Coordinates of C-alpha atoms and ligand atoms in Angstrom, one line a residue:
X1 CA 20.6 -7.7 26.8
X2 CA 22.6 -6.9 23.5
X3 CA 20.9 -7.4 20.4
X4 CA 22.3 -8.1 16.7
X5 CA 19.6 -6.5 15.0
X6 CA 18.7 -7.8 11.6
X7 CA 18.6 -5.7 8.4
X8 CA 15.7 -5.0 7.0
X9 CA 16.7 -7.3 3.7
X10 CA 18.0 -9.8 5.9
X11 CA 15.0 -9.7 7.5
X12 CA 12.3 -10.5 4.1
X13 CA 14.6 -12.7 3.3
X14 CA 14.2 -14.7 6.5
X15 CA 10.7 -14.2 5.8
X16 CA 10.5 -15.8 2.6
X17 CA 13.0 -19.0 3.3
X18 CA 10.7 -19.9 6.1
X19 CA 8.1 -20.3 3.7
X20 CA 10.0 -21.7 0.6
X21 CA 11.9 -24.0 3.2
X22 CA 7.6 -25.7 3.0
X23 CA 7.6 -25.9 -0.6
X24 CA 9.1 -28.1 -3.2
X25 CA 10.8 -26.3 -5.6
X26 CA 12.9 -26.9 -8.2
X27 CA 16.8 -26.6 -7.6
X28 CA 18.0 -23.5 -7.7
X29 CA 14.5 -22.1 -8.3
X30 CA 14.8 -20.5 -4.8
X31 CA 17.6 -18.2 -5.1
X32 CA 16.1 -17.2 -8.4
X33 CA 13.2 -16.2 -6.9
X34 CA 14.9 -14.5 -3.6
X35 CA 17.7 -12.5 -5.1
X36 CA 17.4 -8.7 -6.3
X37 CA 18.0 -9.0 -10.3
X38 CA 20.5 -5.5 -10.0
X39 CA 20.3 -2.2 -7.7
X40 CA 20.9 1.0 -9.9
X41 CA 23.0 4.0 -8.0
X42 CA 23.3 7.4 -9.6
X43 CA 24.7 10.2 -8.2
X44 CA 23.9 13.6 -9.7
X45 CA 24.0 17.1 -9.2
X46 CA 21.8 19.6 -9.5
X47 CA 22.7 23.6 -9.6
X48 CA 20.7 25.1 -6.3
X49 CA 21.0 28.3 -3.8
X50 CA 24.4 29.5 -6.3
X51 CA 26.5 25.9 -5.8
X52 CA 25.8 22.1 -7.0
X53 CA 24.6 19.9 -5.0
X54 CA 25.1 16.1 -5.3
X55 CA 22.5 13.8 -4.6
X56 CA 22.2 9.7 -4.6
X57 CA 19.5 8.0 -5.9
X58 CA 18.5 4.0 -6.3
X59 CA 16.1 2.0 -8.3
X60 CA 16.7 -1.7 -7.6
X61 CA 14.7 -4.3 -9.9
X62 CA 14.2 -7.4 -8.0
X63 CA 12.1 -9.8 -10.2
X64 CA 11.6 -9.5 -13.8
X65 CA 9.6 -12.2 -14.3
X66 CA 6.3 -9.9 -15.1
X67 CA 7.0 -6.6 -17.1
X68 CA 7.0 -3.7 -16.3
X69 CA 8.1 -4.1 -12.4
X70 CA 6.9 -1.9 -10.2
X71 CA 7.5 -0.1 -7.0
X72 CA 7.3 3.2 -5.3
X73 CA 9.6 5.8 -4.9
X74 CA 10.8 6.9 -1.6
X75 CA 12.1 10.5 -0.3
X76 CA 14.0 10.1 2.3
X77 CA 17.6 10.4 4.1
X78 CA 17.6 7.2 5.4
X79 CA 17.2 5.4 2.1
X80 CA 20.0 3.0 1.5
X81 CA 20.6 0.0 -1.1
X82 CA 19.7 -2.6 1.5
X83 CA 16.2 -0.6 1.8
X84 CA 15.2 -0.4 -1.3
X85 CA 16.4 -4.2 -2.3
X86 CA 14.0 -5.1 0.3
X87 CA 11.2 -3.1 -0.6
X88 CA 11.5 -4.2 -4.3
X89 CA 11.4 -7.8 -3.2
X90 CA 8.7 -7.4 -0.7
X91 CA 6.9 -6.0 -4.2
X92 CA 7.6 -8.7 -6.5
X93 CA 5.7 -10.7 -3.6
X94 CA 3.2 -8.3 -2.9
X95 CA 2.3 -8.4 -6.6
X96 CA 2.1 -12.2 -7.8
X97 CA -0.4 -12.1 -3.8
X98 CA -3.1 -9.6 -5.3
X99 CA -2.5 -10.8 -8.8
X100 CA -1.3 -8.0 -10.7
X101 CA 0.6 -8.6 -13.6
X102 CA 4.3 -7.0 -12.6
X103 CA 7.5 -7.9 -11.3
X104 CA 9.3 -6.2 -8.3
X105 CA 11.1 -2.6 -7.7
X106 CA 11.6 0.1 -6.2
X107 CA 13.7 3.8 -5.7
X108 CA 14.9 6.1 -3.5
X109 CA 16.4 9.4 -3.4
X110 CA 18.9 10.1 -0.3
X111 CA 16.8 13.7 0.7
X112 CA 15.1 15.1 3.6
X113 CA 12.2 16.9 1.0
X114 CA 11.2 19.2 4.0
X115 CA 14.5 20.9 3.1
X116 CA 14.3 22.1 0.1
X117 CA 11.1 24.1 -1.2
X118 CA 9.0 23.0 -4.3
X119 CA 11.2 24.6 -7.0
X120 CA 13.5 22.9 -5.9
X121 CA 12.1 19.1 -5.7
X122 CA 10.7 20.0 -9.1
X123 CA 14.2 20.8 -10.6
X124 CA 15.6 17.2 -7.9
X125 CA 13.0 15.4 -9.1
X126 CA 13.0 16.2 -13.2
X127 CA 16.9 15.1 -13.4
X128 CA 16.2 11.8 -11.4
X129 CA 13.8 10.9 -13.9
X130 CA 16.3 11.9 -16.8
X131 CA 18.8 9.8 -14.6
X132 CA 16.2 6.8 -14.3
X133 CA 15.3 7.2 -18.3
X134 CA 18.5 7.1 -19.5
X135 CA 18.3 3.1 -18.0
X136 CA 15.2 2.3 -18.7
X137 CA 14.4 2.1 -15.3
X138 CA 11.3 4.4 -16.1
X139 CA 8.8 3.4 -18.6
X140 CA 4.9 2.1 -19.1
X141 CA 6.1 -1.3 -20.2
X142 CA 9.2 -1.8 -18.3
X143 CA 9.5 -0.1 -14.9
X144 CA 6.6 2.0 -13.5
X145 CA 7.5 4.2 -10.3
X146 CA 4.6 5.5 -7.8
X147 CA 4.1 7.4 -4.9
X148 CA 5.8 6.4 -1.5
X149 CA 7.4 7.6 1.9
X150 CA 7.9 11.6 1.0
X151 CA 6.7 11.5 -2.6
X152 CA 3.3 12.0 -3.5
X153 CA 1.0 13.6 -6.6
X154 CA 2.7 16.0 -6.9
X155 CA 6.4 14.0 -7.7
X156 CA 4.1 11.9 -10.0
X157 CA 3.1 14.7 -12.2
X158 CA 6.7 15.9 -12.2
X159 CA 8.0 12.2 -13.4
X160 CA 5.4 11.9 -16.0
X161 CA 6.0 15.5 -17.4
X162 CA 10.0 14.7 -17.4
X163 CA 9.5 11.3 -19.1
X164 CA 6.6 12.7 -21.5
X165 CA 9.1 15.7 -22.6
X166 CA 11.7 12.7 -23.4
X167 CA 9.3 10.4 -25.3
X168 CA 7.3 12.8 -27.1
X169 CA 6.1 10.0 -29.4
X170 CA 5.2 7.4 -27.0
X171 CA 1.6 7.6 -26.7
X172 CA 1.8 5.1 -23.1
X173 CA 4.1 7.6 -21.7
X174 CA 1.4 9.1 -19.1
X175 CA 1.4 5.1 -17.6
X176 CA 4.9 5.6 -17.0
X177 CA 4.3 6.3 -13.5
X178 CA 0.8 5.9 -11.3
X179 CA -0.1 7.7 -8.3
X180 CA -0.5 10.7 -10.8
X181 CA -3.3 13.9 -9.9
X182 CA -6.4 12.9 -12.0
X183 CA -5.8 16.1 -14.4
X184 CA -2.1 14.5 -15.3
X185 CA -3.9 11.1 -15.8
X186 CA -4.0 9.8 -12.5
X187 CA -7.4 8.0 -11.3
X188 CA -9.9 8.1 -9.0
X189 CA -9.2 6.8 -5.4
X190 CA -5.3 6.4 -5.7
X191 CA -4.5 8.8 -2.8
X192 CA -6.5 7.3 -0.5
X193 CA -5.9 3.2 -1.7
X194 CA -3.3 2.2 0.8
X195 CA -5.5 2.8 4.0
X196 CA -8.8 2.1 2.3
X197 CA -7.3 -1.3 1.4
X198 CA -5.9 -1.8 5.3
X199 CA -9.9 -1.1 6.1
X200 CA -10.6 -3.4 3.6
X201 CA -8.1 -6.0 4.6
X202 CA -9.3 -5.7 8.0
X203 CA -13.2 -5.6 7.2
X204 CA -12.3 -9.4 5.7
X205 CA -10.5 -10.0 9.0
X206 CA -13.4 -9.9 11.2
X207 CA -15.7 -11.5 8.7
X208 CA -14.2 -15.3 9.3
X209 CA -14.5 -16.5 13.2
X210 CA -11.8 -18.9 13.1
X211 CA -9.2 -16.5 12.5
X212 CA -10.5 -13.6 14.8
X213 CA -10.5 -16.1 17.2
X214 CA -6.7 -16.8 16.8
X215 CA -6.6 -13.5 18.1
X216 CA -8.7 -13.6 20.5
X217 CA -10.9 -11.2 18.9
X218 CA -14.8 -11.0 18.7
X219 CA -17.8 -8.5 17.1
X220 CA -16.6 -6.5 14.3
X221 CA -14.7 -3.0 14.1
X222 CA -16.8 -1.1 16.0
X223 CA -15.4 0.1 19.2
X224 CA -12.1 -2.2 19.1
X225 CA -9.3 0.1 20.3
X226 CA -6.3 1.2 17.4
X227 CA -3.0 2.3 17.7
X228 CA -1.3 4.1 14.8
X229 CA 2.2 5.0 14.0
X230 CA 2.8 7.8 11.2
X231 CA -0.3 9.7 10.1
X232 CA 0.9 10.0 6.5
X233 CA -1.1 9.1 3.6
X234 CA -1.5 4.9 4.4
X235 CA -2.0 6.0 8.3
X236 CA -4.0 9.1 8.3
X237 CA -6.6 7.3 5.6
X238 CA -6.3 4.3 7.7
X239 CA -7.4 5.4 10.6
X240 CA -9.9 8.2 9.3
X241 CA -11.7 5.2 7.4
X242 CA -11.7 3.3 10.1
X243 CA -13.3 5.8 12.8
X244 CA -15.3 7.4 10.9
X245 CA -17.0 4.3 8.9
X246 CA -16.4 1.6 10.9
X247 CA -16.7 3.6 14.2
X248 CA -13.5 2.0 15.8
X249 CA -12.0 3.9 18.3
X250 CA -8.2 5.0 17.4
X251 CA -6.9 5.6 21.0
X252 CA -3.4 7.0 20.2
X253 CA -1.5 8.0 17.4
X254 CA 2.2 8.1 17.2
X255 CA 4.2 10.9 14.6
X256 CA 7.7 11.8 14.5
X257 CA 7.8 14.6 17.6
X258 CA 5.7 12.4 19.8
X259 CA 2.2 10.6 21.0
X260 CA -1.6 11.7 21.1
X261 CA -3.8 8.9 23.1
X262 CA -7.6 9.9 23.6
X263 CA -9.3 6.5 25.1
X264 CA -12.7 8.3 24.0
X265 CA -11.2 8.4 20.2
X266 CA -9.3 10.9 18.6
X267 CA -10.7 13.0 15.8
X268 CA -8.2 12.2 13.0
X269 CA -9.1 15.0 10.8
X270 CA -8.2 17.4 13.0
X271 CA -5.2 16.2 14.2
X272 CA -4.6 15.8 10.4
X273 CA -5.2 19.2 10.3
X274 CA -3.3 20.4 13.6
X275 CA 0.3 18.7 11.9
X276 CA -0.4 20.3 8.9
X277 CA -0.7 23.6 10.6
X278 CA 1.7 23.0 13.0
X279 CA 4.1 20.3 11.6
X280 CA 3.5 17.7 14.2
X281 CA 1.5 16.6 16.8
X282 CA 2.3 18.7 20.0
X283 CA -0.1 20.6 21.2
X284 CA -3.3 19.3 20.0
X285 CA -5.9 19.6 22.1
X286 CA -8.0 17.1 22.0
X287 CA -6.0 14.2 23.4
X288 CA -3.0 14.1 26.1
X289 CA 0.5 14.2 24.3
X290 CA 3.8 12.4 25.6
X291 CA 6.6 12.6 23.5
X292 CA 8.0 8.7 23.9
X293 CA 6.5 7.2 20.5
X294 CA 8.6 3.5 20.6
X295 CA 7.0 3.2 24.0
X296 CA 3.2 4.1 22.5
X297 CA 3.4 1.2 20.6
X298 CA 3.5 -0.7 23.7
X299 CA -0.1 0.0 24.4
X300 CA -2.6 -1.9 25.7
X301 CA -5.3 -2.0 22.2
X302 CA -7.1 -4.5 20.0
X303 CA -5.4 -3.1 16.6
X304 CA -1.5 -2.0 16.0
X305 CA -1.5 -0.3 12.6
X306 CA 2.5 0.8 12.3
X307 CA 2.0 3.0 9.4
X308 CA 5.6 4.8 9.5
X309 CA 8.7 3.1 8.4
X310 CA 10.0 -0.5 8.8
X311 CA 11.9 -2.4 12.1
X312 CA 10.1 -0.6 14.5
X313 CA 9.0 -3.8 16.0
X314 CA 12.1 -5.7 17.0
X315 CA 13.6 -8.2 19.3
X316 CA 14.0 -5.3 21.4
X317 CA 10.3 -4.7 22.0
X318 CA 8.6 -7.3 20.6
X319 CA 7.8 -8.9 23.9
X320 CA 6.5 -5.9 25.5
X321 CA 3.6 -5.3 22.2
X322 CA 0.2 -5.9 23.9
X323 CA -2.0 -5.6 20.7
X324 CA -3.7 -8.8 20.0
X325 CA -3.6 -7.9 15.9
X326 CA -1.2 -5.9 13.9
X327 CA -2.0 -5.3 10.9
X328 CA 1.3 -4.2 8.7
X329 CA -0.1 -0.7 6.9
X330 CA 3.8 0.0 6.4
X331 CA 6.4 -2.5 4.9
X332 CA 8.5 -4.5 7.0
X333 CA 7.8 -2.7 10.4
X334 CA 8.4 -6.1 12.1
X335 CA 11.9 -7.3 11.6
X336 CA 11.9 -11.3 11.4
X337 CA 13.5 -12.0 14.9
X338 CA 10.2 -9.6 16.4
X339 CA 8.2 -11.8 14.0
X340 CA 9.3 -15.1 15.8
X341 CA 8.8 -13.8 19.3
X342 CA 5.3 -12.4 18.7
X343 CA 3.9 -15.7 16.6
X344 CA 5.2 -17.3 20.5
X345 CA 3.1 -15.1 22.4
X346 CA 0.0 -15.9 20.1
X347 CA 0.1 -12.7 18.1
X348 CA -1.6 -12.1 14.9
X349 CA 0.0 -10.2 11.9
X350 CA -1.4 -9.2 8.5
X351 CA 1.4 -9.0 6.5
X352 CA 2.4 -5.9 4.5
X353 CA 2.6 -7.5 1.4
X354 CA -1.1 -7.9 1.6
X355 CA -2.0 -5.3 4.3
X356 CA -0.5 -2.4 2.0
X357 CA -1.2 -4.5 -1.4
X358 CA -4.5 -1.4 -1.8
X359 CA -1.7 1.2 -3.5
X360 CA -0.2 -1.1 -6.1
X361 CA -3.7 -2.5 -7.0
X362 CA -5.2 0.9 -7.8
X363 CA -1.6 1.5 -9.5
X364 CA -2.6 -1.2 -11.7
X365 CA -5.7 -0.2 -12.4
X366 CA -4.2 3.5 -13.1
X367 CA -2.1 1.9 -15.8
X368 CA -4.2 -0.1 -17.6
X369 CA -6.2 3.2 -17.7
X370 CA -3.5 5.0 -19.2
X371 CA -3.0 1.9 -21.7
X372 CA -6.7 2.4 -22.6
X373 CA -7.0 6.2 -23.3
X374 CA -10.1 6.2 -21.1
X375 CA -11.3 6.4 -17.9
X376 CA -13.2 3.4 -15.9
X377 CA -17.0 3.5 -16.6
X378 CA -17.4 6.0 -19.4
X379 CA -19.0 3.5 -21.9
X380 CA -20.8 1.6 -19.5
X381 CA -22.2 3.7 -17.1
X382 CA -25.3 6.0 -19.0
X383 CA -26.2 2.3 -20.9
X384 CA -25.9 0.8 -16.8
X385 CA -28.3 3.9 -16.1
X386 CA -30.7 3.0 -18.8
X387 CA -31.3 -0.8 -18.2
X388 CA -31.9 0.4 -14.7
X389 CA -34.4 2.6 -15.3
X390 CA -36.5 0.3 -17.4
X391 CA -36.5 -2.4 -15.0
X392 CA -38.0 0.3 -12.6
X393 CA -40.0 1.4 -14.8
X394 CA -41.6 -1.7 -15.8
X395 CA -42.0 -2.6 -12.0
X396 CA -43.9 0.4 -11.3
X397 CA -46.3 -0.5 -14.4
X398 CA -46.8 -3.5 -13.6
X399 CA -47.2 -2.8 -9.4
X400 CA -50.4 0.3 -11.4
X401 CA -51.7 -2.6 -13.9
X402 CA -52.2 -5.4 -11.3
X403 CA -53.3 -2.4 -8.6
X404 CA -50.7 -3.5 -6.1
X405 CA -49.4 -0.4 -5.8
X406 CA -45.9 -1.1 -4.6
X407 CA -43.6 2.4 -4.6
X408 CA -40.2 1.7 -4.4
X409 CA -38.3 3.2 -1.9
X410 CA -36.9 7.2 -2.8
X411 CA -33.1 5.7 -1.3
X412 CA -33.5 2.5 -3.8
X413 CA -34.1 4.1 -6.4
X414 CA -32.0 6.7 -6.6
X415 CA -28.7 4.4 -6.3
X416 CA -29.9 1.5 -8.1
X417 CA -30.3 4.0 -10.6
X418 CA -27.2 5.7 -10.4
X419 CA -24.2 4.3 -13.2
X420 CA -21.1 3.5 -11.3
X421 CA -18.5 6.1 -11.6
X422 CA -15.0 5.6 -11.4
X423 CA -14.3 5.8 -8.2
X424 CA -17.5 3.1 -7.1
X425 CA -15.6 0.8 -9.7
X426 CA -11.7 1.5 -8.2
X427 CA -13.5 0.8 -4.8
X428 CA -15.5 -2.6 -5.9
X429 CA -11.9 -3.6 -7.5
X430 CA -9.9 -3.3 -4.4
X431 CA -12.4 -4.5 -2.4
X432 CA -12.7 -7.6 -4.5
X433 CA -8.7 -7.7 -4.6
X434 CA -8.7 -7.9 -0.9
X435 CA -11.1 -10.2 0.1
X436 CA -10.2 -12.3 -2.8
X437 CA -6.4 -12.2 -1.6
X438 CA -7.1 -12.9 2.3
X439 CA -9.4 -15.9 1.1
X440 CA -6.0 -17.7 -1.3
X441 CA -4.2 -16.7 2.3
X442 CA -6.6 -18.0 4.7
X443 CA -7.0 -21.3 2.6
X444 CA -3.1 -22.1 3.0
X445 CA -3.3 -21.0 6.8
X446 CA -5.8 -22.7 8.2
X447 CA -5.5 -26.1 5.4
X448 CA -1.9 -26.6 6.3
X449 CA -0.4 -27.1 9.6
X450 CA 3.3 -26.7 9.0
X451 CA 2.1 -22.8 8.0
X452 CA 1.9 -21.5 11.3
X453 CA 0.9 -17.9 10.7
X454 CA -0.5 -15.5 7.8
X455 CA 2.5 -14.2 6.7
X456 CA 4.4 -17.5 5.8
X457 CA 0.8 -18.4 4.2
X458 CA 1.1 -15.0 1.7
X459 CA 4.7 -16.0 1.1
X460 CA 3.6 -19.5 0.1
X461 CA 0.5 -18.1 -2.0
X462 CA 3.4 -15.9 -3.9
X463 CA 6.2 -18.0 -4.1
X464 CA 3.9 -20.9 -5.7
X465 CA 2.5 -18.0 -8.3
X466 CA 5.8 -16.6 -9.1
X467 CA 7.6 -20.6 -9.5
X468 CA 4.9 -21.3 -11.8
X469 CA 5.7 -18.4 -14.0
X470 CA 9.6 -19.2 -14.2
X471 CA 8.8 -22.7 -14.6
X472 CA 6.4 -22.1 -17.9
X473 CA 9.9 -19.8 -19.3
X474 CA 11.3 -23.1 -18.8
X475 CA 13.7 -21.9 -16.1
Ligands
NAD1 P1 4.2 9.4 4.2 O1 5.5 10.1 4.0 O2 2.9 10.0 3.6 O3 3.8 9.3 5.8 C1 4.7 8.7 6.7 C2 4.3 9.3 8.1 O4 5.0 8.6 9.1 C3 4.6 10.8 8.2 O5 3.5 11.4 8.8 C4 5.8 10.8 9.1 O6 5.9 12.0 9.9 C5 5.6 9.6 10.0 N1 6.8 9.0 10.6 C6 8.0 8.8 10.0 N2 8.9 8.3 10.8 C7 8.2 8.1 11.9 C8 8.5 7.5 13.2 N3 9.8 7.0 13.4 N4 7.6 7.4 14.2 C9 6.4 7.9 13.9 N5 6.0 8.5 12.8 C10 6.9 8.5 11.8 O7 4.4 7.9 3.8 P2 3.3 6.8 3.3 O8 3.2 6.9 1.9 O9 2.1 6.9 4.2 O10 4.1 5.5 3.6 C11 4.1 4.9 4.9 C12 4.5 3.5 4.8 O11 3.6 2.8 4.0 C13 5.9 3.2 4.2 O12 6.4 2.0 4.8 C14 5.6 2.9 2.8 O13 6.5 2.1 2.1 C15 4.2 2.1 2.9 N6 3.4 2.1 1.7 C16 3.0 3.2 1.2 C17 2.2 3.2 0.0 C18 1.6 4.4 -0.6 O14 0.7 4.2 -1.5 N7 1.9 5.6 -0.2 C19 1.8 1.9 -0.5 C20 2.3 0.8 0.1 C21 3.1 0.9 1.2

């Protein structure tokens, strides 16, 4: 059967009138809300192996209504304008979900950055940030890029060295982008946010009965069998946190060249290090490879983590997906039509907008780190450490003065009195962001029965946050 496949804009925008189609809000207030605010297009060249090259880049702004927006910036040749409209409304969403304070964007450069070497994307990526400067489109209080699909560190430091050498009086301009190496101002925990916050996401999942049931689920992590797709930086810390902490078992894992499935559990890290070594995963030997990945994600497990790029779900396969949970590690792998036909078949989804919030929360926590000069914990923590230690030491007295002679146990003592460092305190933030998040979702999913599924619930929990802010402008 033919297909008209949606786009992935037409798609979130489905998404979102389902949910605003529940809510009364003021006229006109819902095109407001949906439409992308303006889509930037530059093309420039850039002098490379003796001739110019040209290349196009994007930064679309979709909501405004909390400064700076935010959003990643994606490498890739696919990117297009529809792409990143969607992803930058998908972020305005994602942001007014996990409360933090910015409105929605993001970029793109048109590149495949395996092609060229790191010279190269240095000299590529300095003149897109002079091209995004020149518009504001790159700044601590008005538009804050991070790290996405084929960007990484590395870009960061690149961005915030370009911008810095163009503001050299702007004492914010380090928070002009996040995702940054610790040495250039980034913080703790960054790299590894968007799969520690899928582990999260899902950790919250299987602590509330009535919605594992809805999946048919029971227990908790342990053993329950995972699929991933793309073992980037949201996938391969995904999945590594999830085997190795939670002791789930991640069956098969689905790249670019092909599919790995192990039913005993495959050892992420070195197949991590096998397509780092190799550039995919053929050949690894400890699992079976096939090279049919759309078909992988077909397989019979309890978890589908697609952690690649979006629409991978569709009408076309939707009906064939045997997961009982999918949790949305990437944005918009499941096109809106897929969306429909899996909700029929009694499918749960964790929505990207909260599954993949872990990135733009630790973003957020990176900024207002750069806003504050100083990094989280260093006033409190040796002050932490000293209250601590008298209230062991006064324990201890007392246990000798009343001959009770408790000891405390080597294992207590030593982490209660251990300060929290930074990355404890990023960790106990997302955590709390997460849980916090899936309870505002879970309240409006379970409370309402014309919300039918989590997604149109996070939509709901956004769209309310986001109406309230244009309504107190007095739009
Ligand atoms: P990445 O470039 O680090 O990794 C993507 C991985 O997917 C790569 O290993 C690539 O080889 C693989 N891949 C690409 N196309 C594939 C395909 N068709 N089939 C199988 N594998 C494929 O990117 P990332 O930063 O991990 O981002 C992945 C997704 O997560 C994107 O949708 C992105 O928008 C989303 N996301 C990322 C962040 C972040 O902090 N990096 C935050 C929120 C959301």
């Amino acid at each position: 059967m033919a297909h008209n496949l949606l786009s992935f804009r037409d798609s979130v925008d489905q998404m979102f009138t389902k949910a605003a189609s529940l809510m009364e809000l003021s006229p006109g207030l819902e095109e407001k809300i949906r439409v992308c605010n303006s889509t930037y297009v530059v093309r420039f060249g850039v002098r490379l192996r003796g001739q110019i090259h040209t290349f196009t880049g994007y930064r679309a702004v979709h909501s405004e209504h909390m400064e700076p927006v935010k959003g990643g910036i994606r490498y890739s040749l696919d990117v297009n304008q529809d792409e990143v409209e969607a992803l930058a409304a998908l972020m305005t969403y994602k942001c007014a979900l996990v409360e933090v304070p910015f409105g929605g964007s993001k970029g793109g450069l048109c590149i495949d950055p395996r092609a060229w070497n790191e010279d190269e994307l240095e000299r590529i990526t300095r003149r897109f940030t002079y091209e995004l400067s020149r518009r504001n489109l790159i700044s601590p209080s008005q538009n804050v890029p991070a790290p996405d699909m084929g960007t990484g560190e590395r870009e960061m430091a690149w961005m915030a060295d370009a911008y810095k050498r163009l503001h050299p009086d702007d004492i914010n301009a380090k928070a002009c982008v996040t995702g940054k190496p610790r040495h250039a101002g980034g913080i703790d925990g960054r790299v590894e946010a968007t799969g520690r916050g899928v582990q999260y996401a899902l950790r919250e999942f299987f602590r509330h009965d009535d919605v594992m049931k809805k999946a048919g689920l029971t227990g908790d992590l342990g053993g329950k069998r995972v699929v991933v797709q793309g073992l980037g930086n949201v996938g391969y810390h995904a999945a590594q946190f999830l085997s190795a902490e939670d002791k789930a078992l991640v069956t098969c894992v689905i790249e670019r060249d092909g599919v790995i499935r192990n039913p005993q559990g495959i050892n992420i890290d070195a197949l991590r290090g096998h397509i780092r070594a190799t550039g995919g995963v053929k050949g690894f030997a400890g699992g079976d490879f096939t090279e049919d990945g759309l078909r992988a994600l077909e397989d019979d497990c309890d978890i589908l983590i697609p952690a690649a790029v979006e629409s991978v779900i569709d009408a076309t396969n939707a009906d064939r997906i045997r997961a009982r949970l999918i949790i949305e590690a990437a944005n918009g792998p499941v096109t809106a039509d897929a969306d429909r036909i899996l909700r029929e078949k009694g499918t749960v989804i964790i929505p990207d907008m909260y599954a993949n919030a872990g990135g733009v929360t630790v973003s957020y926590f990176e900024w207002v780190k750069n806003l504050s000069q100083i990094s989280l914990g260093r006033l409190e923590r040796r002050h932490e450490e000293a209250r601590a230690r008298m209230i062991v030491e006064e324990l201890e007295r007392l246990s000798a003065d009343t001959g009770l002679n408790w000891t405390l146990s080597k294992g207590f003592k030593e982490s209660f009195l251990t300060g929290a460092d930074e990355l404890e305190l990023v960790r106990s933030g997302l955590d709390d962001t997460m849980r916090e998040s899936f309870k505002k979702m879970k309240e409006v999913w379970v409370n309402n029965p014309r919300v039918d599924d989590m997604r149109t619930a996070a939509y709901v929990v956004a769209i309310r946050r986001i109406s309230n802010v244009y309504n107190s402008l007095g739009l």
